[in-house]
PDB file of C-alpha atoms in Angstrom:
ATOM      1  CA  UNK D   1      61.328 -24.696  -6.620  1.00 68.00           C
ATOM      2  CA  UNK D   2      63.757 -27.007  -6.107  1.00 75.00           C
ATOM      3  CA  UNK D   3      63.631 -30.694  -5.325  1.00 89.00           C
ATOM      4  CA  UNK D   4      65.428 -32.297  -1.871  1.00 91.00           C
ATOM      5  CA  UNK D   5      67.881 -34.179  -4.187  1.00 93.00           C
ATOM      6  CA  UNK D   6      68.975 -30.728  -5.872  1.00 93.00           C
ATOM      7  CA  UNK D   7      69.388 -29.643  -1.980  1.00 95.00           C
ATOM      8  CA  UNK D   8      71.765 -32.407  -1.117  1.00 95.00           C
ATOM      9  CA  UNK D   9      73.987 -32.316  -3.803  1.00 94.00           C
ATOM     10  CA  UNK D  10      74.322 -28.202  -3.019  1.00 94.00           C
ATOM     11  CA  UNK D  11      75.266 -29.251   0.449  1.00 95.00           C
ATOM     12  CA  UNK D  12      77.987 -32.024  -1.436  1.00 94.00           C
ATOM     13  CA  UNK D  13      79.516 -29.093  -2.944  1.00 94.00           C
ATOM     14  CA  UNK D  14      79.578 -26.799   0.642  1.00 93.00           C
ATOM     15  CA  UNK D  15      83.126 -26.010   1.118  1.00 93.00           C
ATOM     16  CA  UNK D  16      81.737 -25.196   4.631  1.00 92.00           C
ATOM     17  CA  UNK D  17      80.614 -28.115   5.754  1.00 94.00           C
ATOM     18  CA  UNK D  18      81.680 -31.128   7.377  1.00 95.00           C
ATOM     19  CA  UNK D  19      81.717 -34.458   5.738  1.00 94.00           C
ATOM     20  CA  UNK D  20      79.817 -36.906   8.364  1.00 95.00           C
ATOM     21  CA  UNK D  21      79.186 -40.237   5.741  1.00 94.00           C
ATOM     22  CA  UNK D  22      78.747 -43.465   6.920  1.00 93.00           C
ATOM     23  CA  UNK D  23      78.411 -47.093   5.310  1.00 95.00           C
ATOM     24  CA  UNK D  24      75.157 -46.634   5.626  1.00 95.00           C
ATOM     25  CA  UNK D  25      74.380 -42.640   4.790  1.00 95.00           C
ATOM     26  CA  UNK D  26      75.964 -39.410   3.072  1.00 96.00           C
ATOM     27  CA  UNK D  27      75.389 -36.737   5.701  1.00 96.00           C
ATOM     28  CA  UNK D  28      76.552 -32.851   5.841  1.00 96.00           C
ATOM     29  CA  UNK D  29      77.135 -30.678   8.734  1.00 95.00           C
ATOM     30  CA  UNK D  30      76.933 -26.732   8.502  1.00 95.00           C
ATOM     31  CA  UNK D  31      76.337 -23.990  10.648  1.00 93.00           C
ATOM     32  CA  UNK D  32      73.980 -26.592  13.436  1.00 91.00           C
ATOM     33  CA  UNK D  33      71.973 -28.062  10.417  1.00 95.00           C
ATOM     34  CA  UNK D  34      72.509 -31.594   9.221  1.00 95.00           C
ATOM     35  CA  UNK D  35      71.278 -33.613   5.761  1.00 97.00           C
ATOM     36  CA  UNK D  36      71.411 -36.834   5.610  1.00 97.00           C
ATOM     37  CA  UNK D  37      70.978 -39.045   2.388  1.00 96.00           C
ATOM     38  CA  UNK D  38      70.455 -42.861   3.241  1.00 95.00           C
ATOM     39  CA  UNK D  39      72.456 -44.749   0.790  1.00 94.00           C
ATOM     40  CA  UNK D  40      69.429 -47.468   0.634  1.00 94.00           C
ATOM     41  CA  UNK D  41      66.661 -45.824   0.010  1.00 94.00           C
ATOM     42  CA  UNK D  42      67.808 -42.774  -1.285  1.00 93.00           C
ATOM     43  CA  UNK D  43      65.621 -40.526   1.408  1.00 94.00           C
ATOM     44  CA  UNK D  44      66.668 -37.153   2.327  1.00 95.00           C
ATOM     45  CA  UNK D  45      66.052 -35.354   6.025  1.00 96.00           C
ATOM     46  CA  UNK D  46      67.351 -32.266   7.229  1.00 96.00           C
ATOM     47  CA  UNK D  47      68.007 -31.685  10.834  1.00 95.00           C
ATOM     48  CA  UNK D  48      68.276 -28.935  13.222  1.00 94.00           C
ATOM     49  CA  UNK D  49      71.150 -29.936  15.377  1.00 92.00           C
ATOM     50  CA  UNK D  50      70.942 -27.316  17.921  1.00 88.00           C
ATOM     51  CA  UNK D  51      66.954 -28.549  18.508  1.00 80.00           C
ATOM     52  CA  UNK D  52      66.137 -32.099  19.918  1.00 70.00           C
ATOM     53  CA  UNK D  53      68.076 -33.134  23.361  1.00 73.00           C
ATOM     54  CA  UNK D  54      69.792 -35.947  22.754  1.00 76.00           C
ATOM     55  CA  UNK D  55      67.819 -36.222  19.241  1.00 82.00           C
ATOM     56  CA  UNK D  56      68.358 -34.032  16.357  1.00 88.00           C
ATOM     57  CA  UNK D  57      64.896 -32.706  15.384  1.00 88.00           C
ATOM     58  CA  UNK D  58      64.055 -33.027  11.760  1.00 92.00           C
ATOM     59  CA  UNK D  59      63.114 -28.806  10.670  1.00 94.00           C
ATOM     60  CA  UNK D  60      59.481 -28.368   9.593  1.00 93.00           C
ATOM     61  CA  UNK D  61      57.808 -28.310   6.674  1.00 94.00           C
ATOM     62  CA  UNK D  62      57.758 -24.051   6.612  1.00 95.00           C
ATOM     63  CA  UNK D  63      61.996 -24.574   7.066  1.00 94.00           C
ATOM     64  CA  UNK D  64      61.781 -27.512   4.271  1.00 94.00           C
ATOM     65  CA  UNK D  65      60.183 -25.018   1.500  1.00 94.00           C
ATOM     66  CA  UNK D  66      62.636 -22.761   2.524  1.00 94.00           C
ATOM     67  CA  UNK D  67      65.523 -24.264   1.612  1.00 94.00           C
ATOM     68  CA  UNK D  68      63.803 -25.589  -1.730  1.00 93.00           C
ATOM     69  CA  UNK D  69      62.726 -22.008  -2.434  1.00 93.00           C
ATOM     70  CA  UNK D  70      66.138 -20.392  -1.307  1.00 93.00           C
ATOM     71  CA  UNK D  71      68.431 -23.083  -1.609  1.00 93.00           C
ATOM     72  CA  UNK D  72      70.988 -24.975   0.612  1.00 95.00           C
ATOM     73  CA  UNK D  73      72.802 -22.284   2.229  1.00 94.00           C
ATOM     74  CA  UNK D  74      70.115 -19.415   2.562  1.00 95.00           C
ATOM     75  CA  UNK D  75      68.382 -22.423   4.264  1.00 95.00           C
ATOM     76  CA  UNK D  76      70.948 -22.983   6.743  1.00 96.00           C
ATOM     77  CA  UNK D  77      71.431 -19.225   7.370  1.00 96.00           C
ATOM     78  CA  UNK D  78      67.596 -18.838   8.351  1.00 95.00           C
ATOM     79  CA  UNK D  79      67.834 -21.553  10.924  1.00 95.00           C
ATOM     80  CA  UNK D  80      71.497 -20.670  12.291  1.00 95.00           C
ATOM     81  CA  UNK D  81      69.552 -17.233  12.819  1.00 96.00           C
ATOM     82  CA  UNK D  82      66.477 -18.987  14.681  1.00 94.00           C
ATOM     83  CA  UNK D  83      69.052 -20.768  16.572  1.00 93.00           C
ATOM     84  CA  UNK D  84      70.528 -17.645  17.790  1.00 95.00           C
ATOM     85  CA  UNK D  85      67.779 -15.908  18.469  1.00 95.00           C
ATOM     86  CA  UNK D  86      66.658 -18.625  20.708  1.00 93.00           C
ATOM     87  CA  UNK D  87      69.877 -18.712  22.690  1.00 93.00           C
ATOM     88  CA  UNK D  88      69.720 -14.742  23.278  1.00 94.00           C
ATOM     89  CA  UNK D  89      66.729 -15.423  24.818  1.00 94.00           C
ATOM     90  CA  UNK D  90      67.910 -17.737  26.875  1.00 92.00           C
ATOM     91  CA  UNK D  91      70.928 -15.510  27.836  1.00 91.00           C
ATOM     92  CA  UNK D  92      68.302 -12.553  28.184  1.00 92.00           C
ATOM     93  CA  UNK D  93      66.489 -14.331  30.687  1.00 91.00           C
ATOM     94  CA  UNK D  94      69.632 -15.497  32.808  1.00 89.00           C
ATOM     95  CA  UNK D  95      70.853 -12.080  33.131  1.00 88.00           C
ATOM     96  CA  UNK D  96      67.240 -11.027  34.367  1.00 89.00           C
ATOM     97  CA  UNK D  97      67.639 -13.421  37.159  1.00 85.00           C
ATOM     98  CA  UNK D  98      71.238 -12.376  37.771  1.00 82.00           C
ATOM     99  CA  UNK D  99      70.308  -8.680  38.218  1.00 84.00           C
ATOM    100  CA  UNK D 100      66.563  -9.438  39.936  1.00 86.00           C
ATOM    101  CA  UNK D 101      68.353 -12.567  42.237  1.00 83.00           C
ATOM    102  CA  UNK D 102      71.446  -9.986  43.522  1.00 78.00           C
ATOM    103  CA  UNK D 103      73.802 -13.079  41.852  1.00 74.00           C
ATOM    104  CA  UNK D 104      77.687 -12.454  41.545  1.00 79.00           C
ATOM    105  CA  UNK D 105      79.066  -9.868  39.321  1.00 82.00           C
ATOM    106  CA  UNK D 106      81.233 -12.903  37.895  1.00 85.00           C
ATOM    107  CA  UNK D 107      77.783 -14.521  36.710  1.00 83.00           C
ATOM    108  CA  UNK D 108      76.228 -11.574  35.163  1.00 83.00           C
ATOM    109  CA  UNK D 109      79.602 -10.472  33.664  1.00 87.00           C
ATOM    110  CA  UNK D 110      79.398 -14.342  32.011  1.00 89.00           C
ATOM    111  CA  UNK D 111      75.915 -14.078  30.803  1.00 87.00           C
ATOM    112  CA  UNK D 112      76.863 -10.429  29.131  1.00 89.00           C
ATOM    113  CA  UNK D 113      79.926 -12.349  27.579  1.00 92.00           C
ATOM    114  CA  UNK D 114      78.068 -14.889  26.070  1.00 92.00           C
ATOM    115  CA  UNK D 115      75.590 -12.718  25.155  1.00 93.00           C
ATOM    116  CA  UNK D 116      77.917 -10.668  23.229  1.00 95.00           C
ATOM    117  CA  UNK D 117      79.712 -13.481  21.378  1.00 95.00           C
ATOM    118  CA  UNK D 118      75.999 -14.636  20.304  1.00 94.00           C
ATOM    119  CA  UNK D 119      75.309 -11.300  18.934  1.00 95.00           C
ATOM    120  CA  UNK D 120      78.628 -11.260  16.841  1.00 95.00           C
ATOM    121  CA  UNK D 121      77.557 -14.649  15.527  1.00 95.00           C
ATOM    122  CA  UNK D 122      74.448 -13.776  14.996  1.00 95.00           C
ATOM    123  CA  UNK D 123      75.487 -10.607  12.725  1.00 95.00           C
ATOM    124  CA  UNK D 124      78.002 -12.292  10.726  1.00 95.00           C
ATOM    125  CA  UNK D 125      75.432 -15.075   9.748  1.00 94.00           C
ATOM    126  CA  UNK D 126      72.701 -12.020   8.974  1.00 94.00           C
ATOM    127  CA  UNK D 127      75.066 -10.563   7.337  1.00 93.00           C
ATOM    128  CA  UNK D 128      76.197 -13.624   5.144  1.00 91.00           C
ATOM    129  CA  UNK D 129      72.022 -13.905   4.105  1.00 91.00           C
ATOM    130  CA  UNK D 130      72.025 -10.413   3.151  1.00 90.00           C
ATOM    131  CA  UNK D 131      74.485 -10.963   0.400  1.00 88.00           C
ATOM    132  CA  UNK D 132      72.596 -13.905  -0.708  1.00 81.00           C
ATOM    133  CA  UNK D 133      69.122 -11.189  -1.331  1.00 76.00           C
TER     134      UNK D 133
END
């Protein structure tokens, strides 16, 4: 298992992600999921962007062993996925109410859109974990 610290300095090395340090913290941004590293006290959170409002919500402690049994990037993969799955839901939903409320074609023909650039998403990042197995 590996330790938060070990975590952080595999998201250092991301090519992916997005360098987000401040004066104050070192912070990484892939794929909707955020570390942060305060430069005081040394602490280390992970957040799920895409979760929160206007909050980022710190991932549980299931998706915290994850990423210190699996690493930094299998980590991130697993909650891109829950991400998606959540927003296909969503977009599941709305096009239920577009074909049960007679709404426009334009609406429903949005929904399916979205819906279909989720999916791709969805199976490039699936596909990205299975060559991680």
């Amino acid at each position: 298992m590996r330790g938060l610290e070990y975590i952080f300095k595999d998201a250092l090395l991301d090519e992916y992600s997005a360098d987000l340090d401040t004066a104050y913290s070192q912070a990484r941004l892939v794929f909707g999921v955020k570390i942060i590293k305060d430069r005081e006290s040394g602490d280390i959170q992970i957040y799920n962007t895409a979760q929160g409002g206007d909050y980022y919500e710190e991932i549980s402690y299931k998706e915290y062993k994850t990423f210190m049994e699996k690493g930094w990037r299998y980590g991130v993969y697993v909650i891109s996925l829950s991400n998606y799955r959540r927003k296909l839901e969503a977009i599941d939903r709305r096009i239920q109410e577009c074909i049960s409320q007679g709404a426009s074609k334009n609406a429903l023909h949005q929904a399916q859109d979205r819906r279909l650039r989720i999916m791709n998403r969805y199976s490039k990042i699936s596909n990205k974990l299975n060559l991680l197995n």
